[in-house]
Coordinates of C-alpha atoms in Angstrom, one line a residue:
M1 CA -6.5 4.1 30.9
T2 CA -6.2 0.3 31.5
Y3 CA -7.4 -2.1 28.8
P4 CA -8.4 -5.7 29.6
C5 CA -6.8 -8.6 27.7
P6 CA -9.3 -9.8 25.1
D7 CA -8.3 -13.4 25.9
C8 CA -8.2 -13.5 29.7
Q9 CA -9.5 -10.1 30.9
S10 CA -6.3 -9.4 32.9
P11 CA -4.9 -5.8 32.5
M12 CA -2.7 -5.1 29.5
V13 CA 0.6 -3.3 29.8
L14 CA 2.3 -1.1 27.2
R15 CA 5.5 -2.5 25.7
S16 CA 7.8 -1.4 22.9
G17 CA 9.4 -3.8 20.4
G18 CA 10.8 -4.1 16.9
Y19 CA 7.3 -3.4 15.3
G20 CA 6.6 -0.5 17.6
N21 CA 4.4 -0.1 20.6
Y22 CA 2.0 -2.8 21.7
L23 CA -0.2 -3.8 24.6
Q24 CA 0.7 -7.2 26.1
C25 CA -1.2 -9.2 28.7
S26 CA 0.2 -8.7 32.2
K27 CA 0.0 -12.5 32.6
Y28 CA 2.4 -13.2 29.7
P29 CA 3.8 -15.8 29.1
Q30 CA 0.8 -17.8 30.5
C31 CA -1.5 -15.6 28.3
R32 CA -0.2 -14.4 24.9
G33 CA -2.8 -11.7 24.4
S34 CA -1.4 -8.6 22.6
Q35 CA -2.6 -5.7 20.6
N36 CA -0.7 -3.1 18.5
A37 CA -0.8 0.3 20.3
T38 CA -0.2 4.0 19.7
P39 CA 2.8 5.7 21.4
F40 CA 0.2 6.8 24.0
G41 CA -0.8 3.3 24.9
E42 CA -4.1 3.3 23.1
P43 CA -5.0 0.2 21.1
K44 CA -4.8 0.4 17.3
G45 CA -8.1 -1.0 16.0
V46 CA -10.5 -2.9 18.1
P47 CA -8.9 -5.2 20.6
T48 CA -10.0 -8.8 20.1
D49 CA -9.3 -12.4 20.9
T50 CA -6.6 -14.5 19.3
E51 CA -8.8 -16.2 16.8
T52 CA -10.1 -12.9 15.4
K53 CA -6.6 -11.5 15.4
Q54 CA -5.5 -14.4 13.2
A55 CA -8.4 -13.8 10.9
R56 CA -7.3 -10.1 10.6
I57 CA -3.8 -11.2 9.8
L58 CA -5.0 -13.5 7.1
A59 CA -7.3 -10.8 5.6
H60 CA -4.3 -8.4 5.4
R61 CA -2.2 -11.0 3.8
V62 CA -4.6 -11.5 0.9
F63 CA -5.8 -7.9 0.7
D64 CA -2.6 -5.8 1.1
P65 CA -1.0 -7.1 -2.1
L66 CA -3.7 -5.3 -4.1
W67 CA -2.2 -1.9 -3.1
R68 CA 1.4 -2.8 -2.1
T69 CA 2.3 -4.2 -5.5
G70 CA 1.2 -0.9 -7.2
G71 CA -1.9 -2.4 -8.8
M72 CA -4.0 0.3 -7.1
A73 CA -3.5 3.0 -4.5
R74 CA -4.3 2.1 -0.9
G75 CA -7.3 4.3 -0.8
D76 CA -8.7 2.9 -4.0
A77 CA -8.2 -0.6 -2.7
Y78 CA -10.2 0.1 0.5
R79 CA -12.8 1.9 -1.6
W80 CA -13.1 -1.2 -3.8
L81 CA -13.3 -3.4 -0.7
S82 CA -16.0 -1.3 1.0
E83 CA -18.1 -1.5 -2.1
A84 CA -17.6 -5.2 -2.4
M85 CA -18.6 -5.7 1.3
G86 CA -21.5 -3.2 1.1
I87 CA -20.1 -0.9 3.9
A88 CA -19.1 2.7 4.1
K89 CA -15.4 3.4 3.2
G90 CA -14.9 5.1 6.6
Q91 CA -15.9 1.8 8.3
C92 CA -13.8 -0.4 6.0
H93 CA -10.6 -1.1 8.1
I94 CA -9.5 -4.6 8.7
A95 CA -8.3 -3.7 12.2
N96 CA -11.9 -3.1 13.2
F97 CA -13.4 -6.2 11.5
D98 CA -14.7 -9.2 13.4
K99 CA -13.7 -12.7 12.3
D100 CA -16.6 -13.2 9.9
Q101 CA -15.9 -9.9 8.1
C102 CA -12.2 -10.9 7.8
L103 CA -13.2 -14.2 6.2
R104 CA -15.4 -12.2 3.8
V105 CA -12.4 -10.2 2.8
V106 CA -10.5 -13.4 2.1
E107 CA -13.3 -14.7 -0.1
I108 CA -13.7 -11.4 -2.0
C109 CA -10.0 -11.2 -2.6
R110 CA -9.9 -14.9 -3.7
S111 CA -12.5 -14.0 -6.4
I112 CA -10.0 -11.7 -8.1
N113 CA -6.8 -13.5 -7.1
Q114 CA -6.7 -17.2 -7.7
E115 CA -3.1 -17.5 -6.7
P116 CA -2.2 -20.8 -5.0
D117 CA -0.6 -18.7 -2.1
V118 CA -4.1 -17.6 -1.1
D119 CA -5.2 -21.2 -0.6
V120 CA -2.0 -21.9 1.4
L121 CA -2.7 -18.9 3.7
I122 CA -6.3 -20.2 4.2
G123 CA -4.9 -23.6 5.1
L124 CA -2.5 -21.9 7.6
F125 CA -5.4 -20.0 9.2
Q126 CA -7.2 -23.3 9.7
D127 CA -4.1 -24.7 11.4
K128 CA -3.8 -21.7 13.8
S129 CA -0.5 -22.8 15.3
Q130 CA 1.3 -21.9 12.1
V131 CA 0.0 -18.3 11.7
S132 CA 2.0 -15.5 13.2
T133 CA 0.1 -13.4 15.7
R134 CA 1.8 -10.2 14.8
D135 CA -0.8 -7.9 13.2
P136 CA 0.7 -5.8 10.3
D137 CA -1.4 -2.8 11.3

């Protein structure tokens, strides 16, 4: 199956790199659309435009430390987030969120983590040129 680039609608092609498989816009480098992929060439999560992808990356950067630092198990962290967002746990996956949902994740995580790094990350999101487009999912 062929997937359209979320930024320019050109076909995506399957590539392999240091972070695993990914779909890349066939018009690269003119278009930098990309999406993490399974070994079978299927997108991981819901393919989206660059701005939403950057919001997902920001959401992961503020949410993932909840479970990566051993404060809680990953499943418990997603259960907590689903309750805080008022959605079912099965629907609570950042790779499927739109931009507004990701920004809600950031605000929810800020309410329990007032670390200055969170504010720095938000500032980087607002200056999109400084945020990596590699999605950690």
